[in-house]
Amino acid sequence: MKYETVIGLEVHCQIKTESKLFCPCGTAFGSPPNSNICPICCGHPGVLPVLNRKAAEFLIKTGLAVGCTISKESIFARKQYFYPDLPKAYQISQYEKPLAEHGSLTINGKKIGITRIHLEEDAGKLLHTIGSTELDFSLVDLNRAGIPLMEIVSEPDMRSPQEAVDYLSSLKMILQYLDVSDCDMEKGSLRCDANVSIRPEGSKTFGNRVELKNMNSFRGVKDAIEYEVDRQTRATEAGERINQETRLWDADKQESRPMRSKEQAHDYRYFPEPDLLPLLISDEQISDLRKSIPELPADKRSRFVREYELTEYDANVLTGDKMIAEFFEKSVSHGNKLTKKPVAKMISNWITTDLLGRLNQGNHTMAESPVTAEHLASLVKLIAEETISGKIAKTVFEEMWTNRADPETVVKEKGLVQVMDTGQINGWVDQAIAQNPKIVAEYKGGKERAIGALVGSVMKFSKGQANPELVNKILKEKLASA
Ligand code: ADP
Ligand code: MG
Ligand code: ZN
């Protein structure tokens, strides 16, 4: 029997606001435990929540970016549960009427439905000392309690672990372009639960789903789903029933284990939050927010292909990160001021290979690049106008990377200007021919590749400064006539 995998993702994303969702407490990551708290987020009796406007606006922007309908009237709901990290014993969330609904994301040409995006508050964090002290105890840090989250729920439309990862990375990119979240999985500002089930191929009904929690990297999401599909397939083939349950992913052991049987919605006893009025959004607010949406990754990608004649692949790499895309466009626009020669393609190459290569090596982001967009444009101008050879350019780039040097200055100070003077090149070519009789004989004997060694010898004499095309041309002429 062949099985089909069915996946739906619930993504929790921390909305980038300065204060919490219902109180004025700050949201800075890494603050001392329990320093960003007040009676409201600690759930003292008698306090009243006040909605953070920015959080709602950021959610609406996100909803619009993924084609959702924005609810002009949405309501908050209490989701009840008892946990030591949630002193109120309920979480303020949205249930029946979320702020955004019915959107989608297109991944590799396939539409993945987005069921809903709703606002909710985060809970605190527990720290268990088990095994590390004489007395086992747990500590609670309520800094996270009340941090604004948006929960983005997808339809069960994904059919493979890779598709789930592609959806997640595309969603992450959009959130970063919108600047509504840091999306840092390590700091918990982007969390994902994966719902996984299998069904016989061709079947129209869904199987029971298992909810996987605790993945904190793309790799983790993929591994956890793969493991789960395998586990469910084996269980089903052994005649077992798949129970609806929540399982925890353990990245170290590369396995998941059951956490609890899945609660049903009615277990939470949802009811409308009596301390908050329905959230009313006007058409004008929606259209203002729509206008504030920047160009999104997919549009930028196709524009890069069209406008700069880049390959899909390069455009993809450059738009994979908003900062890289900005760096590229800034560099191209600067380069166009410096020279009439085309620069876009070359700048793209230098970014995707040399610059990103170096940055990734040291785990650096574009913001930390010692090479500026202007300097890269100058370097490309020097190459495009044949002031320096491609080989010398690599040396110049080294200086730019290690010393933040201006390429024009490097070339002047080190005398790296490319030699185009045929008289000078003629001299080096004669020297190379005279010193390598064996190679010359090989070449004349029909081994055309041997010319490479002669070019290398000329380049050595010229300290890498001779123009390689001229060297090639002159060498061939001389060898043919000699
Ligand atoms: P809950 O909060 O109880 O997990 P939600 O409605 O928030 O419920 O999320 C349900 C998620 O599970 C959605 O992403 C949905 O696409 C997914 N899902 C529902 N049924 C299945 C199924 N049979 N297999 C895989 N995923 C499913
Ligand atoms: Mg869930
Ligand atoms: Zn507070």
Short mmCIF file of C-alpha atoms and ligand atoms in Angstrom, two decimals:
data_model
loop_
_atom_site.label_atom_id
_atom_site.label_comp_id
_atom_site.label_asym_id
_atom_site.label_seq_id
_atom_site.Cartn_x
_atom_site.Cartn_y
_atom_site.Cartn_z
CA MET A 1 0.00 0.00 0.00
CA LYS A 2 1.27 3.48 -0.82
CA TYR A 3 0.49 6.35 1.52
CA GLU A 4 0.13 10.05 1.00
CA THR A 5 1.44 12.49 3.60
CA VAL A 6 -0.82 15.34 4.74
CA ILE A 7 0.66 18.31 6.59
CA GLY A 8 -0.80 21.49 8.06
CA LEU A 9 1.34 24.02 9.90
CA GLU A 10 0.52 26.33 12.80
CA VAL A 11 3.13 29.08 12.93
CA HIS A 12 3.48 31.27 15.98
CA CYS A 13 5.27 34.47 15.20
CA GLN A 14 6.28 37.13 17.68
CA ILE A 15 5.06 40.49 16.48
CA LYS A 16 7.81 43.10 16.62
CA THR A 17 6.37 45.68 19.02
CA GLU A 18 8.08 47.58 21.80
CA SER A 19 5.43 46.75 24.35
CA LYS A 20 3.32 43.70 25.14
CA LEU A 21 -0.10 42.95 23.72
CA PHE A 22 -2.25 44.22 26.58
CA CYS A 23 0.08 46.17 28.91
CA PRO A 24 2.94 48.69 28.65
CA CYS A 25 5.69 46.20 29.62
CA GLY A 26 8.71 45.97 27.30
CA THR A 27 9.51 43.04 25.04
CA ALA A 28 13.32 43.11 24.87
CA PHE A 29 14.84 39.64 24.53
CA GLY A 30 17.29 38.58 27.20
CA SER A 31 16.12 40.96 29.95
CA PRO A 32 16.72 39.70 33.51
CA PRO A 33 13.98 37.25 34.54
CA ASN A 34 10.75 38.89 35.66
CA SER A 35 11.94 42.40 34.89
CA ASN A 36 9.37 43.06 32.16
CA ILE A 37 6.25 42.36 34.15
CA CYS A 38 3.32 44.22 35.70
CA PRO A 39 0.02 43.32 37.41
CA ILE A 40 -1.66 42.99 34.00
CA CYS A 41 0.65 40.39 32.43
CA CYS A 42 0.96 38.64 35.82
CA GLY A 43 -2.76 38.19 35.89
CA HIS A 44 -3.57 39.98 39.12
CA PRO A 45 -7.28 40.18 39.80
CA GLY A 46 -9.15 43.30 38.76
CA VAL A 47 -6.74 44.56 36.09
CA LEU A 48 -7.90 45.38 32.58
CA PRO A 49 -6.15 44.68 29.28
CA VAL A 50 -5.76 47.41 26.64
CA LEU A 51 -4.98 46.28 23.08
CA ASN A 52 -1.65 47.27 21.50
CA ARG A 53 -2.65 48.99 18.26
CA LYS A 54 0.64 48.27 16.48
CA ALA A 55 0.26 44.53 17.02
CA ALA A 56 -3.13 44.54 15.31
CA GLU A 57 -1.80 46.68 12.46
CA PHE A 58 1.16 44.35 11.88
CA LEU A 59 -1.16 41.36 11.79
CA ILE A 60 -3.42 43.08 9.27
CA LYS A 61 -0.41 43.90 7.07
CA THR A 62 0.63 40.27 7.17
CA GLY A 63 -2.90 39.14 6.36
CA LEU A 64 -3.09 41.46 3.38
CA ALA A 65 0.32 40.31 2.13
CA VAL A 66 -0.90 36.70 1.95
CA GLY A 67 -4.26 37.56 0.42
CA CYS A 68 -6.44 37.25 3.52
CA THR A 69 -9.76 38.94 4.08
CA ILE A 70 -9.52 41.26 7.05
CA SER A 71 -12.41 40.99 9.51
CA LYS A 72 -13.91 44.39 10.08
CA GLU A 73 -15.15 43.10 13.38
CA SER A 74 -13.16 40.48 15.25
CA ILE A 75 -13.45 39.36 18.83
CA PHE A 76 -11.08 38.15 21.52
CA ALA A 77 -11.69 34.91 23.35
CA ARG A 78 -10.50 33.34 26.56
CA LYS A 79 -8.81 30.00 26.10
CA GLN A 80 -8.76 28.36 29.51
CA TYR A 81 -6.06 26.15 30.79
CA PHE A 82 -4.05 25.69 33.94
CA TYR A 83 -0.34 26.09 33.63
CA PRO A 84 2.14 27.54 36.10
CA ASP A 85 3.51 29.80 33.33
CA LEU A 86 0.11 31.39 32.79
CA PRO A 87 -1.06 32.93 36.06
CA LYS A 88 -4.42 34.09 34.69
CA ALA A 89 -5.27 30.46 33.90
CA TYR A 90 -6.50 31.58 30.52
CA GLN A 91 -4.85 32.99 27.42
CA ILE A 92 -6.43 35.86 25.52
CA SER A 93 -6.66 34.68 21.93
CA GLN A 94 -9.12 34.82 19.07
CA TYR A 95 -11.35 31.91 18.25
CA GLU A 96 -14.60 32.34 16.38
CA LYS A 97 -13.75 35.53 14.58
CA PRO A 98 -10.01 35.94 13.86
CA LEU A 99 -8.61 39.17 12.47
CA ALA A 100 -7.62 37.65 9.11
CA GLU A 101 -8.93 34.64 7.16
CA HIS A 102 -8.86 32.82 3.82
CA GLY A 103 -5.44 33.66 2.41
CA SER A 104 -2.85 31.58 0.58
CA LEU A 105 0.79 31.31 -0.35
CA THR A 106 1.99 29.94 -3.66
CA ILE A 107 4.93 27.57 -3.26
CA ASN A 108 6.60 26.27 -6.43
CA GLY A 109 3.42 26.99 -8.38
CA LYS A 110 1.14 25.27 -5.85
CA LYS A 111 -1.34 27.15 -3.69
CA ILE A 112 -1.21 26.45 0.05
CA GLY A 113 -4.28 27.75 1.84
CA ILE A 114 -3.98 29.94 4.93
CA THR A 115 -7.01 29.29 7.08
CA ARG A 116 -6.63 32.11 9.54
CA ILE A 117 -4.28 34.51 11.30
CA HIS A 118 -5.22 35.54 14.79
CA LEU A 119 -3.78 37.59 17.62
CA GLU A 120 -2.88 36.04 20.94
CA GLU A 121 -0.60 36.53 23.91
CA ASP A 122 2.37 34.35 24.75
CA ALA A 123 2.80 32.55 28.07
CA GLY A 124 5.78 32.70 30.45
CA LYS A 125 8.70 30.32 30.63
CA LEU A 126 9.46 27.60 33.15
CA LEU A 127 12.95 26.65 34.20
CA HIS A 128 13.31 23.25 35.82
CA THR A 129 16.37 22.57 37.94
CA ILE A 130 15.82 18.82 37.99
CA GLY A 131 19.10 17.03 38.59
CA SER A 132 21.19 20.19 38.82
CA THR A 133 20.52 21.07 42.47
CA GLU A 134 19.97 19.06 45.61
CA LEU A 135 16.34 20.04 45.73
CA ASP A 136 14.41 19.85 42.49
CA PHE A 137 12.30 22.89 41.84
CA SER A 138 10.95 25.00 39.00
CA LEU A 139 11.31 28.69 38.39
CA VAL A 140 9.00 30.86 36.38
CA ASP A 141 9.98 33.85 34.23
CA LEU A 142 6.99 35.90 33.14
CA ASN A 143 8.86 38.22 30.76
CA ARG A 144 7.28 36.44 27.83
CA ALA A 145 3.78 36.45 29.31
CA GLY A 146 1.70 38.83 27.24
CA ILE A 147 4.16 39.14 24.34
CA PRO A 148 2.12 39.62 21.15
CA LEU A 149 1.97 36.67 18.81
CA MET A 150 0.19 36.01 15.59
CA GLU A 151 -0.78 32.46 14.90
CA ILE A 152 -0.82 31.64 11.21
CA VAL A 153 -2.75 28.44 10.54
CA SER A 154 -2.46 26.70 7.19
CA GLU A 155 -4.87 24.33 5.51
CA PRO A 156 -3.73 20.67 5.44
CA ASP A 157 -2.45 21.29 1.92
CA MET A 158 1.17 20.22 2.08
CA ARG A 159 2.18 16.79 0.88
CA SER A 160 5.84 16.38 1.81
CA PRO A 161 8.30 17.49 4.48
CA GLN A 162 10.14 19.57 1.87
CA GLU A 163 6.95 21.33 0.88
CA ALA A 164 6.36 22.21 4.55
CA VAL A 165 9.88 23.64 4.80
CA ASP A 166 9.40 25.63 1.57
CA TYR A 167 6.12 27.05 2.88
CA LEU A 168 7.75 27.98 6.17
CA SER A 169 10.75 29.68 4.59
CA SER A 170 8.57 31.58 2.15
CA LEU A 171 6.35 32.73 5.02
CA LYS A 172 9.38 33.75 7.04
CA MET A 173 10.70 35.81 4.15
CA ILE A 174 7.42 37.67 3.81
CA LEU A 175 7.33 38.42 7.54
CA GLN A 176 10.85 39.77 7.35
CA TYR A 177 10.13 41.88 4.28
CA LEU A 178 7.12 43.34 6.09
CA ASP A 179 9.34 43.97 9.11
CA VAL A 180 6.63 42.70 11.43
CA SER A 181 8.81 40.09 13.15
CA ASP A 182 12.45 39.16 13.67
CA CYS A 183 11.58 35.55 12.87
CA ASP A 184 14.50 34.30 14.91
CA MET A 185 13.78 30.63 15.53
CA GLU A 186 16.57 30.33 18.08
CA LYS A 187 15.11 33.13 20.18
CA GLY A 188 11.64 31.68 19.84
CA SER A 189 10.21 34.53 17.80
CA LEU A 190 9.15 32.05 15.11
CA ARG A 191 7.77 28.71 16.27
CA CYS A 192 6.03 26.06 14.31
CA ASP A 193 3.79 23.11 15.16
CA ALA A 194 3.39 20.57 12.41
CA ASN A 195 0.22 18.50 12.09
CA VAL A 196 0.90 15.28 10.27
CA SER A 197 -1.25 12.42 9.06
CA ILE A 198 -1.08 9.80 6.35
CA ARG A 199 -3.76 8.22 4.19
CA PRO A 200 -3.84 5.57 1.49
CA GLU A 201 -3.01 7.14 -1.85
CA GLY A 202 -6.19 8.17 -3.66
CA SER A 203 -8.23 8.34 -0.44
CA LYS A 204 -10.49 11.39 -0.09
CA THR A 205 -10.70 11.46 3.71
CA PHE A 206 -7.98 12.47 6.12
CA GLY A 207 -6.37 10.23 8.70
CA ASN A 208 -5.99 11.15 12.38
CA ARG A 209 -3.42 13.86 12.84
CA VAL A 210 -0.51 14.03 15.21
CA GLU A 211 0.68 17.45 16.31
CA LEU A 212 4.45 17.83 16.55
CA LYS A 213 5.87 20.51 18.82
CA ASN A 214 9.25 21.85 19.83
CA MET A 215 11.05 22.15 16.51
CA ASN A 216 13.33 25.17 16.51
CA SER A 217 14.96 25.05 13.09
CA PHE A 218 14.01 24.32 9.51
CA ARG A 219 16.09 21.18 9.73
CA GLY A 220 14.13 20.18 12.84
CA VAL A 221 10.80 20.65 11.10
CA LYS A 222 11.90 18.48 8.20
CA ASP A 223 13.45 15.76 10.38
CA ALA A 224 10.46 15.66 12.74
CA ILE A 225 7.93 15.30 9.92
CA GLU A 226 10.02 12.64 8.17
CA TYR A 227 10.29 10.69 11.40
CA GLU A 228 6.56 11.00 12.03
CA VAL A 229 5.57 9.89 8.53
CA ASP A 230 7.78 6.87 8.93
CA ARG A 231 6.38 6.06 12.37
CA GLN A 232 2.76 6.37 11.21
CA THR A 233 3.40 4.28 8.11
CA ARG A 234 4.92 1.48 10.12
CA ALA A 235 2.20 1.58 12.77
CA THR A 236 -0.53 1.52 10.13
CA GLU A 237 1.09 -1.36 8.33
CA ALA A 238 1.28 -3.26 11.61
CA GLY A 239 -2.48 -2.79 11.91
CA GLU A 240 -2.32 -0.16 14.66
CA ARG A 241 -4.57 2.86 14.90
CA ILE A 242 -3.01 6.33 14.86
CA ASN A 243 -4.24 8.29 17.87
CA GLN A 244 -4.77 12.01 17.72
CA GLU A 245 -2.05 13.21 20.06
CA THR A 246 0.62 15.83 20.67
CA ARG A 247 4.22 14.68 20.42
CA LEU A 248 7.47 16.43 21.32
CA TRP A 249 10.41 16.41 18.94
CA ASP A 250 13.80 15.63 20.47
CA ALA A 251 16.43 16.90 18.04
CA ASP A 252 19.32 15.25 19.91
CA LYS A 253 17.77 11.79 19.87
CA GLN A 254 16.15 12.43 16.46
CA GLU A 255 12.84 11.04 17.66
CA SER A 256 9.49 12.23 18.94
CA ARG A 257 7.66 11.04 22.01
CA PRO A 258 4.06 11.42 23.12
CA MET A 259 3.34 14.46 25.30
CA ARG A 260 -0.42 14.35 25.77
CA SER A 261 -3.49 13.14 23.99
CA LYS A 262 -4.68 16.01 21.84
CA GLU A 263 -7.14 18.29 23.56
CA GLN A 264 -10.28 19.15 21.67
CA ALA A 265 -11.39 22.72 21.13
CA HIS A 266 -14.28 22.25 23.60
CA ASP A 267 -11.80 21.37 26.35
CA TYR A 268 -10.67 24.98 26.40
CA ARG A 269 -14.16 26.33 27.16
CA TYR A 270 -13.62 29.27 24.86
CA PHE A 271 -15.83 32.28 25.51
CA PRO A 272 -15.68 35.92 24.37
CA GLU A 273 -13.27 37.98 26.46
CA PRO A 274 -15.51 40.26 28.54
CA ASP A 275 -12.70 42.75 29.26
CA LEU A 276 -12.15 43.69 25.61
CA LEU A 277 -14.53 45.24 23.13
CA PRO A 278 -14.84 43.76 19.65
CA LEU A 279 -12.02 45.04 17.46
CA LEU A 280 -13.46 47.25 14.72
CA ILE A 281 -11.37 48.01 11.64
CA SER A 282 -12.45 50.58 9.03
CA ASP A 283 -12.01 50.30 5.26
CA GLU A 284 -9.77 53.32 5.45
CA GLN A 285 -7.45 51.69 7.99
CA ILE A 286 -7.25 48.60 5.81
CA SER A 287 -6.43 50.56 2.67
CA ASP A 288 -3.81 52.64 4.51
CA LEU A 289 -2.13 49.50 5.74
CA ARG A 290 -2.31 47.97 2.28
CA LYS A 291 -0.44 50.99 0.92
CA SER A 292 2.33 50.50 3.46
CA ILE A 293 3.16 47.00 2.18
CA PRO A 294 6.56 46.98 0.45
CA GLU A 295 7.44 44.96 -2.64
CA LEU A 296 7.31 41.31 -1.54
CA PRO A 297 9.87 38.56 -2.31
CA ALA A 298 8.02 36.97 -5.25
CA ASP A 299 7.51 40.32 -7.00
CA LYS A 300 11.06 41.40 -6.35
CA ARG A 301 12.35 38.12 -7.74
CA SER A 302 10.54 38.47 -11.05
CA ARG A 303 11.47 42.14 -11.31
CA PHE A 304 15.16 41.28 -10.81
CA VAL A 305 14.95 38.76 -13.65
CA ARG A 306 13.19 41.27 -15.90
CA GLU A 307 15.03 44.45 -15.02
CA TYR A 308 18.58 43.16 -14.49
CA GLU A 309 18.41 40.10 -16.75
CA LEU A 310 19.50 37.80 -13.95
CA THR A 311 18.87 34.06 -13.90
CA GLU A 312 15.98 32.79 -11.75
CA TYR A 313 18.57 31.19 -9.52
CA ASP A 314 20.55 34.38 -8.90
CA ALA A 315 17.39 36.43 -8.42
CA ASN A 316 16.27 33.87 -5.88
CA VAL A 317 19.49 34.09 -3.91
CA LEU A 318 19.52 37.90 -3.98
CA THR A 319 15.90 38.25 -2.85
CA GLY A 320 16.17 35.50 -0.23
CA ASP A 321 17.04 38.20 2.26
CA LYS A 322 15.75 41.74 2.10
CA MET A 323 19.10 43.18 3.11
CA ILE A 324 20.92 41.35 0.33
CA ALA A 325 18.39 42.61 -2.22
CA GLU A 326 18.86 46.16 -0.97
CA PHE A 327 22.62 45.85 -1.08
CA PHE A 328 22.45 44.59 -4.66
CA GLU A 329 20.20 47.40 -5.91
CA LYS A 330 22.22 50.05 -4.11
CA SER A 331 25.41 48.72 -5.64
CA VAL A 332 23.93 48.57 -9.15
CA SER A 333 22.58 52.08 -8.95
CA HIS A 334 25.96 53.33 -7.76
CA GLY A 335 27.75 51.37 -10.47
CA ASN A 336 25.52 52.90 -13.14
CA LYS A 337 26.70 56.31 -12.03
CA LEU A 338 30.35 55.26 -12.31
CA THR A 339 30.34 53.65 -15.73
CA LYS A 340 28.33 53.19 -18.90
CA LYS A 341 29.30 49.49 -19.03
CA PRO A 342 26.70 46.99 -17.78
CA VAL A 343 27.33 46.15 -14.11
CA ALA A 344 24.25 44.34 -12.74
CA LYS A 345 25.18 40.83 -13.80
CA MET A 346 28.73 41.21 -12.50
CA ILE A 347 27.61 42.71 -9.21
CA SER A 348 25.18 39.84 -8.80
CA ASN A 349 28.01 37.35 -9.37
CA TRP A 350 30.30 39.02 -6.87
CA ILE A 351 27.58 39.06 -4.24
CA THR A 352 26.32 35.51 -4.71
CA THR A 353 29.74 33.91 -4.86
CA ASP A 354 32.52 35.94 -3.21
CA LEU A 355 30.67 38.15 -0.75
CA LEU A 356 28.00 35.70 0.45
CA GLY A 357 30.59 32.96 0.49
CA ARG A 358 32.71 34.97 2.89
CA LEU A 359 29.78 36.12 5.01
CA ASN A 360 28.34 32.62 5.36
CA GLN A 361 31.73 31.22 6.29
CA GLY A 362 31.85 33.43 9.36
CA ASN A 363 28.09 33.19 9.99
CA HIS A 364 27.73 36.91 9.32
CA THR A 365 24.74 38.80 7.98
CA MET A 366 24.85 41.37 5.21
CA ALA A 367 24.62 44.12 7.84
CA GLU A 368 28.07 43.07 9.06
CA SER A 369 29.71 43.12 5.66
CA PRO A 370 33.00 45.04 5.63
CA VAL A 371 32.54 45.46 1.86
CA THR A 372 30.09 48.27 1.12
CA ALA A 373 27.69 48.43 -1.84
CA GLU A 374 29.64 51.45 -3.14
CA HIS A 375 32.99 49.70 -2.93
CA LEU A 376 31.65 46.66 -4.75
CA ALA A 377 30.33 48.95 -7.49
CA SER A 378 33.79 50.56 -7.85
CA LEU A 379 35.44 47.17 -8.06
CA VAL A 380 33.06 46.05 -10.80
CA LYS A 381 33.62 49.31 -12.65
CA LEU A 382 37.39 48.66 -12.62
CA ILE A 383 36.81 45.21 -14.10
CA ALA A 384 34.19 46.30 -16.61
CA GLU A 385 36.43 49.07 -17.93
CA GLU A 386 39.37 46.65 -18.05
CA THR A 387 41.44 48.70 -15.65
CA ILE A 388 42.14 45.50 -13.73
CA SER A 389 41.88 41.85 -14.70
CA GLY A 390 39.44 39.44 -13.07
CA LYS A 391 42.36 37.78 -11.36
CA ILE A 392 43.69 40.99 -9.85
CA ALA A 393 40.12 41.81 -8.82
CA LYS A 394 40.22 38.81 -6.47
CA THR A 395 43.29 40.28 -4.77
CA VAL A 396 41.63 43.67 -4.52
CA PHE A 397 38.53 42.04 -3.04
CA GLU A 398 40.73 40.49 -0.33
CA GLU A 399 41.86 43.99 0.66
CA MET A 400 38.28 45.22 0.63
CA TRP A 401 37.21 42.35 2.87
CA THR A 402 40.07 42.44 5.38
CA ASN A 403 40.77 46.17 5.53
CA ARG A 404 37.49 47.73 4.37
CA ALA A 405 39.63 49.25 1.63
CA ASP A 406 38.39 51.35 -1.28
CA PRO A 407 39.24 49.40 -4.47
CA GLU A 408 40.33 52.53 -6.39
CA THR A 409 42.87 53.27 -3.66
CA VAL A 410 44.13 49.67 -3.53
CA VAL A 411 44.67 49.59 -7.28
CA LYS A 412 46.50 52.94 -7.27
CA GLU A 413 48.66 52.29 -4.21
CA LYS A 414 49.67 48.79 -5.23
CA GLY A 415 50.04 49.63 -8.92
CA LEU A 416 47.68 46.87 -9.98
CA VAL A 417 46.42 48.54 -13.12
CA GLN A 418 46.10 46.06 -15.94
CA VAL A 419 48.72 46.25 -18.68
CA MET A 420 47.10 46.66 -22.10
CA ASP A 421 50.29 47.88 -23.80
CA THR A 422 51.12 45.38 -26.57
CA GLY A 423 54.77 46.35 -26.61
CA GLN A 424 55.19 45.37 -22.96
CA ILE A 425 53.17 42.19 -23.40
CA ASN A 426 55.23 41.25 -26.49
CA GLY A 427 58.35 41.35 -24.33
CA TRP A 428 56.88 39.00 -21.68
CA VAL A 429 55.61 36.64 -24.36
CA ASP A 430 59.07 36.41 -25.94
CA GLN A 431 60.54 35.66 -22.53
CA ALA A 432 57.96 32.93 -21.87
CA ILE A 433 58.58 31.28 -25.23
CA ALA A 434 62.34 31.40 -24.78
CA GLN A 435 62.20 29.82 -21.32
CA ASN A 436 59.78 27.01 -22.14
CA PRO A 437 61.01 25.22 -25.27
CA LYS A 438 59.49 21.90 -24.21
CA ILE A 439 56.01 23.35 -23.80
CA VAL A 440 56.31 25.23 -27.07
CA ALA A 441 57.23 21.95 -28.80
CA GLU A 442 54.23 20.20 -27.22
CA TYR A 443 51.92 22.94 -28.40
CA LYS A 444 53.30 22.79 -31.90
CA GLY A 445 52.98 19.02 -31.79
CA GLY A 446 49.23 19.48 -31.51
CA LYS A 447 48.67 19.64 -27.74
CA GLU A 448 46.64 22.83 -27.70
CA ARG A 449 46.08 22.77 -23.95
CA ALA A 450 49.79 23.41 -23.46
CA ILE A 451 49.20 27.07 -24.17
CA GLY A 452 47.75 27.39 -20.65
CA ALA A 453 51.19 26.94 -19.13
CA LEU A 454 52.63 29.63 -21.41
CA VAL A 455 49.87 32.07 -20.47
CA GLY A 456 50.63 31.31 -16.84
CA SER A 457 54.30 32.06 -17.41
CA VAL A 458 53.51 35.41 -19.07
CA MET A 459 51.18 36.31 -16.20
CA LYS A 460 53.99 35.58 -13.76
CA PHE A 461 56.36 37.89 -15.59
CA SER A 462 53.72 40.59 -15.56
CA LYS A 463 52.93 40.02 -11.86
CA GLY A 464 49.38 39.19 -12.90
CA GLN A 465 48.85 42.52 -14.56
CA ALA A 466 48.84 41.63 -18.26
CA ASN A 467 45.43 41.55 -19.90
CA PRO A 468 44.76 37.81 -20.35
CA GLU A 469 42.93 38.18 -23.69
CA LEU A 470 45.82 40.13 -25.18
CA VAL A 471 48.30 37.61 -23.82
CA ASN A 472 46.38 34.80 -25.44
CA LYS A 473 46.13 36.58 -28.75
CA ILE A 474 49.78 37.60 -28.95
CA LEU A 475 50.98 34.16 -27.82
CA LYS A 476 48.95 32.42 -30.53
CA GLU A 477 50.20 34.78 -33.21
CA LYS A 478 53.82 34.30 -32.21
CA LEU A 479 53.56 30.53 -31.91
CA ALA A 480 51.91 30.31 -35.33
CA SER A 481 54.62 32.33 -37.02
CA ALA A 482 57.65 31.04 -35.12
P1 ADP B 1 -5.51 23.05 17.10
O1 ADP B 1 -5.25 24.36 17.77
O2 ADP B 1 -6.45 22.16 17.81
O3 ADP B 1 -4.25 22.35 16.75
P2 ADP B 1 -5.97 24.41 14.65
O4 ADP B 1 -7.24 24.57 13.87
O5 ADP B 1 -5.32 25.61 15.22
O6 ADP B 1 -6.26 23.34 15.75
O7 ADP B 1 -4.90 23.72 13.72
C1 ADP B 1 -5.14 22.57 13.04
C2 ADP B 1 -3.99 22.36 12.05
O8 ADP B 1 -3.96 21.00 11.69
C3 ADP B 1 -4.17 23.13 10.77
O9 ADP B 1 -2.93 23.62 10.32
C4 ADP B 1 -4.72 22.09 9.80
O10 ADP B 1 -4.35 22.35 8.47
C5 ADP B 1 -4.05 20.85 10.30
N1 ADP B 1 -4.80 19.62 10.06
C6 ADP B 1 -6.09 19.39 10.28
N2 ADP B 1 -6.43 18.12 9.96
C7 ADP B 1 -5.28 17.52 9.56
C8 ADP B 1 -4.95 16.19 9.11
N3 ADP B 1 -5.84 15.22 9.07
N4 ADP B 1 -3.66 15.95 8.78
C9 ADP B 1 -2.73 16.90 8.86
N5 ADP B 1 -2.99 18.15 9.26
C10 ADP B 1 -4.24 18.47 9.61
MG MG B 2 -2.58 23.31 17.40
ZN ZN B 3 2.84 43.81 31.85
#
